[in-house]
């Protein structure tokens, strides 16, 4: 096997776009999808995770049900549910409105919601575990100085839990980039899809898949560095000693 | 000040508190002791509603703790509490630990809260450590800060839940000294503790609990000189020979 | 709202059953293969031979950095090339979707199992290894009789959870048009023009299986925790 790197600078079937340009556009979709879905996942996941630690039984049950549903169905099947099933079972007016979004926006928004909610269930699990890992005494201490339950979460429990869940969140953040490739099944032309298209146009499999692989590795390393930076920034002096 | 009337509490079929009644008057210091599992920590946590109870009533300065309509945060803000494991907020510096509730609960201005916090840190001998985080202090130092945090709210009474039992022996006295000083200033205090030296020095009454019941509730000299029950006698002989 | 027709589901059940069986087969083979290969990788990563440790770490990190779909594309392309090279043929030799899928999932999941197993080995107290050495065990004996049994007992819930994820991941074989459970559902769904019924049904079946398994794992974990607490 011999690699031919010039292939990346040849014109693709897209007018005026080289194969390198094709891959970069794929990367852009991957990054946009992963980051926006991450924001959605963080917001929903934190809300659901917190709900599962509150002293309200029905809210805990609702949160548990949410997590079980989104964790026990494969991501690909969830995307199909959002993309093919949901618009059909909603009232026709809403269904048609959803279907009226043309590619690339229709598939992109669907993937954004699907990937975001799928990941939110996993984040909810981390948030719940993070809050529960704090000794019950911290909650009591917050309440004992007269804070409301809301204030206790806002000033005591969440800031501590957030620091504890940075390592598992790093791994989820990496996962969302990888999982975003599943969106190619509903027509989002992200990085993996572009690599596969380039492969089909050129039969230069090593170059096409190899380039995508290298890009994914660079993304993974970048994410890792970024999260390590956040971990350093949120370091609390003397905390390790404090752990019981 | 604190009135506990016929309080019972269950965890499922297990009864942790059985018809407990007692009272702590303004300016009184009451020590609660008893073997582990006797319900003494549960009882003191009922006083500021950190633990719910099913029967009886508790009032603090006339306000019913068990009443659903009671504004619990407001009540708790007036009742200082010190925990066995300190429970300082590990992600805040000492000054922030002392200021946060003053600002967020009492609505004090930040400078005022910081000022008050600093004065209290000085009082417990830790002014030089003000910028540090709890994890950088020894256990005894942390507990002194925890007492200062409670005092910063200008409480009408203080609850102590085994404040020295998680400490290394050499650090116990620095915490007891602060508590003794408080008692001598006239603070109303309810203390779950095994420190009988502390009890002898400043307590007005001693309550002895076993298996969820208040067995003895007597003036301290009477308690130490002629404990009425066998169980209290046994308990005293066990902890005093050490 | 469209009208739904559930009789199409009934007629397709045997075909869907075969697809589900294929998914379960891949799951079991890749789990067994992944645990064996993953254990070897974990031992290699913890080895004192620096080069071996580096190679193993490189493999694991590579697999964990790329999406499974990309790995599937890679392996379905590479296996025929490698087989051709092995037997000296001048054209890529196909060995069939099933076997290729077995290999693809084993190779990919081994990297994930490796990290679980490595953490499990590291969680065994250092003193245990020392105790084994003091009794005169060789490295292999020490791993076989002292370290790995303790590590695996504690790891079983995590390994099973990873296996549930693996089962969900088999749905990605859809991208190479394999007839796993989702692939089967998708094929009849498109033939009959009944996407809603078939995809909803597929979701329910996946949920039922994964939810039940995860409950079993949770119960097992609770029992394990209780035993540890009593020990």
XYZ file of C-alpha atoms in Angstrom:
717
model
C 0.000 0.000 0.000
C 1.230 3.444 -0.793
C -0.468 6.594 0.408
C -1.196 9.315 -2.114
C -1.696 12.536 -0.217
C -2.266 14.555 -3.399
C -5.732 13.057 -3.581
C -6.875 15.509 -0.914
C -6.200 18.437 -3.224
C -8.029 17.002 -6.196
C -11.479 18.240 -7.052
C -14.375 16.271 -5.593
C -17.690 15.798 -7.461
C -18.898 18.859 -5.524
C -18.057 21.757 -7.852
C -15.150 23.837 -6.612
C -14.491 21.677 -3.545
C -11.417 19.530 -3.010
C -11.555 16.300 -1.035
C -9.799 18.081 1.806
C -12.573 20.681 1.691
C -15.157 17.898 1.810
C -13.607 16.415 4.943
C -13.307 19.822 6.608
C -16.960 20.564 5.924
C -17.724 17.185 7.510
C -15.628 18.155 10.521
C -17.529 21.435 10.809
C -20.864 19.578 10.928
C -19.443 17.112 13.462
C -18.212 19.889 15.741
C -21.400 21.952 15.403
C -23.600 18.940 16.101
C -21.517 17.704 19.045
C -21.213 21.115 20.717
C -24.860 22.134 20.364
C -26.061 18.692 21.457
C -23.662 18.971 24.415
C -25.232 22.251 25.514
C -28.711 20.712 25.296
C -27.507 17.594 27.138
C -25.914 19.626 29.940
C -29.037 21.712 30.531
C -31.523 18.833 30.421
C -29.150 16.375 32.124
C -28.476 18.727 35.056
C -32.188 19.414 35.515
C -33.114 15.728 35.433
C -30.141 14.739 37.604
C -31.021 17.322 40.255
C -34.687 16.307 40.141
C -33.682 12.759 41.033
C -32.035 13.943 44.275
C -34.910 16.132 45.515
C -37.159 15.023 48.378
C -40.214 14.752 46.093
C -41.076 11.165 45.297
C -43.002 11.687 42.060
C -40.258 13.915 40.652
C -37.633 11.280 41.438
C -39.745 8.618 39.733
C -40.252 10.819 36.685
C -36.513 11.459 36.482
C -35.704 7.777 36.849
C -38.154 6.876 34.085
C -36.600 9.502 31.794
C -33.112 8.099 32.311
C -34.204 4.478 31.828
C -36.005 5.240 28.570
C -33.127 7.172 27.007
C -30.429 4.792 28.225
C -32.008 1.531 27.161
C -32.741 2.264 23.508
C -29.817 2.402 21.044
C -28.953 5.908 19.838
C -29.517 4.926 16.206
C -33.037 3.692 17.000
C -33.728 6.904 18.924
C -32.688 8.961 15.900
C -35.064 6.906 13.727
C -37.858 7.521 16.224
C -37.291 11.275 16.093
C -36.792 11.373 12.328
C -39.216 8.827 10.877
C -41.765 8.125 13.603
C -42.407 11.368 15.506
C -43.586 13.495 12.525
C -46.077 10.735 11.581
C -47.694 10.273 14.978
C -48.043 13.994 15.734
C -51.093 15.872 14.415
C -50.645 16.369 10.673
C -50.069 20.122 10.876
C -47.127 19.790 13.277
C -45.769 16.711 11.488
C -45.766 18.529 8.159
C -44.138 21.555 9.706
C -41.303 19.333 11.020
C -40.943 17.655 7.644
C -40.827 21.013 5.880
C -37.238 21.599 7.042
C -35.078 20.594 4.091
C -31.697 18.917 4.281
C -29.282 19.708 5.775
C -31.344 21.467 8.485
C -34.049 18.842 8.997
C -31.620 15.989 9.660
C -29.298 18.293 11.624
C -31.968 19.531 14.063
C -33.309 16.013 14.487
C -29.839 14.685 15.237
C -29.242 17.605 17.598
C -32.336 16.781 19.646
C -31.773 13.007 19.472
C -28.104 13.089 20.397
C -28.670 15.799 23.016
C -31.434 13.951 24.862
C -29.618 10.597 24.583
C -26.561 12.182 26.205
C -28.657 14.087 28.758
C -29.747 10.793 30.340
C -26.109 9.813 30.815
C -25.263 13.246 32.258
C -28.299 13.054 34.554
C -26.893 9.832 35.942
C -23.509 11.501 36.614
C -25.125 14.566 38.195
C -27.254 12.418 40.488
C -24.266 10.298 41.492
C -22.176 13.435 42.016
C -24.724 15.032 44.340
C -25.354 11.795 46.227
C -21.617 11.258 46.681
C -21.493 14.396 48.821
C -22.032 13.450 52.418
C -25.617 14.070 53.552
C -24.063 16.423 56.091
C -23.421 19.046 53.407
C -27.120 19.279 52.608
C -27.876 19.482 56.350
C -25.206 22.136 56.839
C -26.729 24.281 54.111
C -30.220 23.909 55.564
C -28.986 24.424 59.132
C -27.639 27.909 58.367
C -31.101 28.797 57.114
C -30.677 28.342 53.356
C -33.722 27.190 51.416
C -33.419 23.896 49.523
C -32.868 25.913 46.344
C -30.083 27.961 47.904
C -28.489 24.813 49.334
C -28.306 23.360 45.821
C -27.180 26.617 44.245
C -24.386 27.502 46.685
C -23.352 24.204 48.309
C -24.287 20.998 46.503
C -24.022 21.902 42.812
C -20.627 23.668 42.936
C -19.112 20.668 44.730
C -20.875 18.062 42.592
C -19.805 19.889 39.426
C -16.153 19.519 40.385
C -16.587 15.842 41.180
C -18.169 14.981 37.874
C -15.586 16.664 35.639
C -13.688 13.390 34.987
C -16.749 11.340 33.995
C -18.048 14.320 31.999
C -14.776 14.427 30.063
C -15.456 10.935 28.870
C -19.067 11.827 27.961
C -17.838 14.884 26.057
C -15.494 12.680 24.006
C -18.327 10.220 23.459
C -20.668 12.848 22.045
C -18.160 13.631 19.258
C -17.942 9.949 18.389
C -21.691 9.411 18.717
C -22.391 12.340 16.397
C -21.296 10.030 13.558
C -24.529 8.073 14.041
C -26.304 11.110 12.546
C -25.073 10.023 9.125
C -27.851 7.417 9.156
C -30.479 10.147 8.897
C -28.511 12.131 6.337
C -26.245 14.512 8.258
C -23.118 14.689 6.124
C -20.641 14.833 9.007
C -17.028 13.697 9.078
C -17.483 9.924 8.890
C -20.065 10.313 6.128
C -17.734 12.551 4.108
C -14.871 10.081 4.541
C -17.071 7.246 3.327
C -18.241 9.349 0.350
C -14.664 10.199 -0.559
C -13.871 6.493 -0.321
C -16.707 5.670 -2.695
C -15.709 8.367 -5.218
C -11.971 7.655 -5.226
C -11.474 4.085 -3.935
C -8.598 5.562 -1.917
C -9.795 3.879 1.273
C -6.598 4.238 3.299
C -6.419 7.961 2.615
C -10.126 8.634 3.145
C -10.685 6.662 6.332
C -7.159 7.451 7.547
C -7.763 11.204 7.306
C -11.011 10.902 9.261
C -9.261 8.761 11.883
C -6.507 11.317 12.330
C -9.033 14.126 12.654
C -11.014 12.220 15.293
C -7.798 11.593 17.255
C -6.962 15.313 17.132
C -10.479 16.143 18.339
C -10.134 13.623 21.197
C -6.779 15.071 22.276
C -8.170 18.611 22.135
C -11.197 17.701 24.235
C -8.927 15.997 26.755
C -6.692 19.046 27.084
C -9.676 21.349 27.403
C -11.222 19.320 30.206
C -7.868 18.999 31.998
C -7.640 22.797 31.886
C -11.121 23.132 33.403
C -10.177 20.602 36.074
C -7.061 22.607 36.981
C -9.016 25.869 37.064
C -11.583 24.431 39.458
C -9.003 22.964 41.826
C -9.679 23.672 45.504
C -6.662 23.897 47.836
C -6.529 21.096 50.395
C -9.556 19.266 49.070
C -7.990 15.807 48.712
C -7.076 15.884 52.389
C -10.670 16.702 53.200
C -12.135 13.602 51.544
C -13.379 11.119 54.058
C -36.408 28.517 74.450
C -36.482 24.908 73.177
C -39.459 22.836 74.246
C -39.621 19.157 73.294
C -42.974 17.597 74.117
C -43.681 13.873 73.867
C -41.764 13.389 70.585
C -41.693 9.970 68.882
C -40.042 9.003 65.617
C -40.049 5.797 63.560
C -37.953 4.479 60.699
C -40.428 1.932 59.384
C -41.080 -0.482 62.260
C -38.017 0.713 64.174
C -38.690 3.339 66.815
C -35.742 5.726 67.199
C -37.380 8.144 69.630
C -39.945 7.200 72.271
C -42.065 9.915 73.921
C -39.175 12.277 74.550
C -39.923 15.437 76.553
C -37.575 18.079 77.890
C -36.950 21.773 77.870
C -33.968 24.082 77.473
C -34.582 27.503 79.019
C -32.990 30.723 77.849
C -29.361 30.855 78.960
C -29.320 27.186 79.953
C -26.670 24.683 78.861
C -27.994 21.131 78.570
C -25.746 18.179 77.772
C -27.268 15.094 76.140
C -25.341 11.835 76.501
C -25.926 8.139 76.035
C -24.559 5.106 74.217
C -24.341 5.125 70.424
C -27.674 4.406 68.797
C -29.545 5.875 71.735
C -31.225 8.490 69.538
C -29.460 11.546 70.956
C -28.211 12.813 67.564
C -31.630 12.189 66.038
C -33.298 14.152 68.829
C -31.075 17.187 68.374
C -31.588 17.113 64.581
C -35.347 17.160 65.183
C -34.964 20.507 66.942
C -34.143 22.327 63.677
C -36.172 19.916 61.534
C -33.251 18.260 59.788
C -35.008 15.067 60.849
C -38.792 14.824 60.663
C -40.752 13.276 63.552
C -44.185 11.700 63.567
C -45.626 12.452 66.997
C -45.376 15.159 69.620
C -44.258 18.732 69.178
C -41.114 20.821 69.363
C -41.162 24.580 69.681
C -38.200 26.898 69.410
C -38.865 30.317 70.916
C -42.576 29.647 70.539
C -42.427 28.554 66.882
C -43.619 25.004 66.203
C -40.959 23.069 64.275
C -43.203 20.278 63.034
C -45.900 22.632 61.704
C -46.070 22.497 57.905
C -46.716 26.245 57.755
C -43.543 27.141 59.650
C -40.905 28.937 57.597
C -38.089 26.463 58.264
C -35.226 28.424 56.678
C -36.137 31.404 58.853
C -36.260 29.232 61.965
C -32.984 27.468 61.161
C -31.259 30.780 60.524
C -31.873 31.599 64.203
C -30.693 28.218 65.487
C -26.953 27.645 65.179
C -25.828 24.088 64.542
C -22.408 22.448 64.774
C -21.943 19.008 63.216
C -19.798 16.018 64.113
C -17.960 16.198 60.779
C -17.796 20.040 60.692
C -19.510 20.233 57.264
C -17.772 23.414 56.228
C -18.302 24.114 52.546
C -15.073 22.742 51.036
C -15.216 24.865 47.878
C -15.263 28.173 49.750
C -12.541 29.971 51.666
C -13.084 30.446 55.410
C -14.336 34.018 54.959
C -16.789 32.881 52.293
C -17.935 30.036 54.527
C -18.798 32.579 57.191
C -20.298 35.143 54.826
C -22.446 33.119 52.435
C -25.453 32.518 54.697
C -25.288 36.037 56.163
C -25.586 37.415 52.635
C -27.994 34.937 51.066
C -30.190 34.193 54.072
C -30.092 37.297 56.251
C -29.601 39.672 53.328
C -26.636 41.444 54.901
C -24.367 43.550 52.742
C -21.184 41.818 51.650
C -18.805 44.146 53.561
C -20.868 43.815 56.709
C -20.868 40.008 56.412
C -17.120 39.884 55.759
C -16.484 42.195 58.687
C -18.561 40.083 61.042
C -16.923 36.899 59.746
C -13.475 38.305 60.318
C -14.319 39.300 63.903
C -15.574 35.801 64.641
C -12.522 34.181 63.059
C -10.409 36.350 65.317
C -12.478 35.250 68.264
C -11.846 31.545 67.567
C -8.177 32.317 66.962
C -8.048 31.702 63.223
C -7.904 35.183 61.716
C -4.539 34.426 60.131
C -6.101 31.569 58.149
C -9.015 33.596 56.767
C -8.064 33.162 53.103
C -7.527 29.391 53.381
C -9.886 26.589 52.397
C -11.321 24.104 54.921
C -9.246 21.239 53.521
C -6.070 23.083 54.513
C -6.957 23.136 58.225
C -6.746 20.558 60.990
C -9.966 19.029 62.318
C -9.908 21.144 65.454
C -9.425 24.312 63.426
C -12.258 23.349 61.086
C -14.614 22.788 63.982
C -13.771 26.198 65.430
C -14.582 27.743 62.057
C -17.846 25.797 62.005
C -18.768 27.286 65.386
C -17.883 30.741 64.054
C -20.064 30.109 60.990
C -23.034 29.356 63.229
C -22.356 32.399 65.425
C -22.206 34.668 62.388
C -25.976 34.289 62.082
C -26.494 35.779 65.583
C -28.365 32.667 66.719
C -30.765 32.678 69.651
C -29.518 29.214 70.656
C -26.904 26.686 69.560
C -27.114 22.955 68.877
C -23.954 20.829 69.051
C -24.067 17.319 67.580
C -21.030 15.435 68.946
C -18.710 18.316 68.039
C -15.538 16.616 69.286
C -16.073 12.942 68.510
C -14.467 13.093 65.055
C -11.383 14.891 66.378
C -7.960 13.603 67.307
C -7.538 13.752 71.122
C -5.060 16.614 71.064
C -7.542 18.856 69.257
C -10.534 18.338 71.512
C -9.651 21.010 74.049
C -9.277 23.853 71.576
C -12.894 23.248 70.541
C -14.182 22.744 74.099
C -12.525 26.014 75.154
C -14.574 27.907 72.581
C -17.732 26.140 73.746
C -17.035 26.856 77.416
C -16.507 30.512 76.649
C -19.814 30.614 74.784
C -21.596 28.979 77.687
C -20.126 31.444 80.131
C -21.376 34.319 77.993
C -24.888 33.027 78.516
C -25.588 31.328 75.176
C -28.468 28.844 75.261
C -26.916 25.516 74.277
C -28.025 21.950 73.700
C -24.977 19.701 73.305
C -24.820 16.044 72.391
C -21.403 15.070 73.742
C -19.507 12.544 75.831
C -17.188 15.185 77.223
C -18.181 14.893 80.877
C -15.530 17.404 81.910
C -17.333 19.968 79.780
C -20.647 18.936 81.310
C -19.329 19.281 84.861
C -17.851 22.659 84.098
C -20.699 24.505 82.367
C -23.840 22.383 82.075
C -26.968 23.178 84.055
C -28.570 19.822 83.355
C -27.587 16.466 81.914
C -29.952 14.293 79.890
C -29.163 10.595 79.587
C -30.744 8.692 76.696
C -30.853 4.989 75.871
C -32.778 3.144 73.150
C -34.680 6.223 72.059
C -35.857 7.180 75.531
C -34.888 9.943 77.900
C -33.920 7.944 81.001
C -32.644 10.794 83.150
C -32.996 14.548 82.916
C -31.463 16.100 86.006
C -29.446 18.897 87.459
C -25.784 18.089 86.776
C -24.542 17.571 90.346
C -27.406 15.239 91.062
C -26.703 13.354 87.847
C -23.021 12.831 88.489
C -23.193 12.162 92.211
C -26.226 9.893 92.376
C -27.384 8.730 88.951
C -30.791 7.197 89.520
C -30.795 4.492 86.876
C -28.526 1.466 86.488
C -28.082 2.202 82.824
C -26.783 5.699 83.471
C -24.506 4.381 86.200
C -23.040 1.753 83.866
C -22.626 4.300 81.112
C -20.850 6.758 83.396
C -18.523 4.123 84.806
C -17.597 3.107 81.255
C -16.750 6.538 79.938
C -15.249 7.985 83.105
C -12.672 5.221 83.652
C -11.020 6.175 80.367
C -52.124 11.007 12.200
C -51.687 8.039 9.892
C -53.526 4.799 10.450
C -51.354 2.143 11.961
C -51.353 -1.490 10.902
C -49.925 -3.896 13.384
C -50.675 -7.055 11.411
C -47.608 -6.349 9.257
C -45.551 -6.790 12.410
C -46.965 -10.254 13.039
C -46.144 -11.450 9.543
C -42.575 -10.189 9.838
C -41.927 -11.690 13.266
C -39.905 -14.746 12.104
C -37.627 -12.509 10.022
C -37.209 -10.049 12.900
C -36.494 -12.989 15.217
C -33.607 -14.076 13.031
C -32.254 -10.541 13.089
C -32.500 -10.419 16.879
C -30.739 -13.764 17.135
C -27.909 -12.407 14.985
C -27.608 -9.326 17.222
C -27.456 -11.522 20.322
C -24.871 -13.806 18.706
C -22.595 -10.884 17.908
C -23.076 -9.580 21.433
C -22.089 -12.881 23.051
C -19.150 -13.586 20.734
C -17.818 -10.041 21.045
C -18.278 -10.116 24.803
C -16.348 -13.373 25.215
C -13.695 -12.365 22.684
C -13.575 -8.824 24.013
C -13.029 -9.961 27.603
C -10.258 -12.384 26.657
C -8.508 -9.939 24.311
C -9.279 -7.064 26.689
C -7.661 -8.904 29.620
C -4.531 -9.506 27.553
C -4.493 -5.838 26.553
C -4.942 -4.794 30.195
C -2.071 -7.019 31.333
C 0.034 -5.623 28.490
C -0.798 -2.048 29.521
C 0.237 -2.837 33.102
C 3.323 -4.745 32.025
C 6.798 -3.606 33.043
C 7.917 -4.053 29.426
C 7.584 -0.449 28.290
C 7.274 -1.239 24.579
C 4.495 -3.751 25.102
C 2.659 -1.315 27.355
C 3.008 1.474 24.769
C 1.737 -0.647 21.893
C -1.269 -1.812 23.920
C -2.022 1.733 25.075
C -1.765 2.963 21.491
C -4.249 0.358 20.279
C -6.709 1.076 23.084
C -6.518 4.846 22.695
C -6.898 4.612 18.922
C -10.027 2.471 19.194
C -11.473 4.712 21.903
C -10.870 7.881 19.865
C -12.803 6.932 16.749
C -16.538 6.320 16.281
C -17.651 2.701 16.066
C -19.134 3.379 12.634
C -15.732 4.458 11.331
C -14.163 1.374 12.912
C -16.786 -0.796 11.205
C -15.954 0.823 7.839
C -12.250 0.229 8.488
C -12.547 -3.391 9.551
C -14.956 -4.379 6.788
C -12.450 -2.934 4.345
C -9.300 -4.279 5.983
C -10.307 -7.881 6.792
C -10.590 -8.975 3.124
C -7.233 -7.272 2.402
C -5.554 -9.014 5.313
C -7.041 -12.408 4.450
C -5.845 -11.994 0.851
C -2.373 -11.112 2.097
C -2.329 -14.112 4.447
C -3.240 -16.658 1.777
C -1.338 -14.875 -0.973
C -4.358 -14.037 -3.116
C -4.140 -10.978 -5.338
C -7.733 -9.867 -4.725
C -9.447 -9.006 -1.417
C -11.106 -12.159 -0.084
C -14.584 -11.805 1.491
C -15.245 -13.987 4.528
C -18.890 -13.024 4.966
C -20.702 -10.357 6.941
C -21.240 -12.535 10.014
C -17.606 -13.423 10.588
C -16.450 -9.927 9.775
C -18.973 -8.523 12.233
C -17.703 -10.902 14.933
C -14.153 -9.704 14.351
C -15.068 -6.024 14.101
C -16.969 -5.961 17.378
C -14.421 -8.090 19.221
C -11.549 -5.830 18.176
C -13.448 -2.648 18.984
C -15.035 -3.702 22.272
C -11.775 -5.243 23.532
C -10.426 -1.703 23.888
C -13.378 -0.734 26.108
C -13.260 -3.977 28.103
C -9.504 -3.439 28.540
C -10.061 -0.177 30.397
C -12.676 -1.730 32.678
C -10.417 -4.676 33.450
C -7.344 -2.495 33.961
C -9.233 -0.380 36.501
C -10.397 -3.590 38.177
C -6.856 -4.928 38.469
C -5.592 -1.602 39.823
C -8.357 -1.651 42.444
C -7.044 -4.878 43.978
C -4.962 -3.786 46.990
C -1.223 -3.808 46.303
C -0.666 -5.971 49.377
C -2.421 -8.883 47.660
C 0.177 -9.022 44.926
C 2.900 -8.870 47.556
C 1.265 -11.677 49.535
C 1.190 -13.850 46.424
C 4.825 -13.112 45.654
C 5.763 -13.907 49.240
C 4.194 -17.342 48.791
C 6.463 -17.950 45.823
C 3.891 -17.529 43.024
C 5.208 -16.612 39.608
C 3.738 -13.555 37.875
C 1.318 -15.739 35.914
C 0.274 -17.738 38.974
C -0.190 -14.560 40.954
C -2.483 -13.105 38.272
C -4.327 -16.394 37.782
C -4.961 -17.271 41.436
C -4.782 -14.012 43.373
C -5.275 -10.800 41.403
C -7.625 -11.587 38.485
C -10.225 -13.550 40.523
C -10.598 -10.617 42.923
C -10.587 -8.083 40.099
C -13.242 -9.909 38.084
C -15.590 -10.445 40.995
C -15.754 -6.685 41.579
C -15.867 -5.940 37.838
C -18.728 -8.180 36.778
C -21.426 -5.490 37.043
C -19.368 -3.036 34.961
C -18.547 -5.730 32.391
C -22.229 -6.586 32.107
C -23.169 -2.924 31.742
C -20.570 -2.627 28.988
C -22.144 -5.699 27.361
C -25.565 -4.014 27.363
C -23.955 -1.062 25.576
C -22.348 -3.532 23.168
C -25.763 -5.043 22.432
C -27.115 -1.564 21.663
C -24.075 -0.872 19.485
C -24.775 -3.884 17.276
C -27.578 -1.753 15.792
C -24.841 0.241 14.037
C -24.304 -2.726 11.691
C -27.216 -1.041 9.890
C -24.601 1.124 8.137
C -23.223 -1.853 6.209
C -26.751 -3.167 5.508
C -26.315 -6.207 7.748
C -29.445 -8.012 8.880
C -29.103 -7.557 12.619
C -32.317 -6.801 14.534
C -32.517 -3.150 13.475
C -31.312 -4.045 9.979
C -34.103 -6.618 9.662
C -36.701 -4.188 11.001
C -35.489 -1.504 8.633
C -35.596 -3.790 5.597
C -39.193 -4.934 6.113
C -40.199 -1.433 7.194
C -39.048 -0.039 3.867
C -40.447 -2.941 1.859
C -43.885 -2.534 3.439
C -43.706 1.249 3.791
C -44.399 0.855 7.532
C -41.588 2.790 9.227
C -43.668 3.895 12.230
C -44.764 0.400 13.250
C -41.417 -1.296 12.766
C -39.182 1.339 14.309
C -41.498 1.706 17.315
C -41.537 -2.054 17.727
C -37.731 -2.221 17.448
C -37.401 0.478 20.109
C -39.749 -1.400 22.458
C -37.850 -4.672 22.026
C -34.467 -3.024 22.611
C -35.882 -1.264 25.651
C -37.394 -4.431 27.110
C -34.151 -6.384 26.738
C -31.767 -3.660 27.927
C -34.004 -2.507 30.774
C -34.415 -6.054 32.097
C -30.692 -6.757 31.863
C -29.780 -3.491 33.554
C -32.188 -4.291 36.425
C -30.502 -7.686 36.837
C -27.098 -5.999 36.902
C -28.327 -3.494 39.486
C -29.642 -6.252 41.737
C -26.382 -8.169 41.394
C -24.427 -5.003 42.215
C -26.534 -4.432 45.330
C -25.851 -7.997 46.500
C -22.162 -7.559 45.836
C -22.081 -4.306 47.814
C -23.859 -5.977 50.724
C -21.341 -8.828 50.772
C -18.459 -6.398 50.698
C -19.994 -4.384 53.534
C -20.350 -7.538 55.616
C -16.854 -8.798 54.839
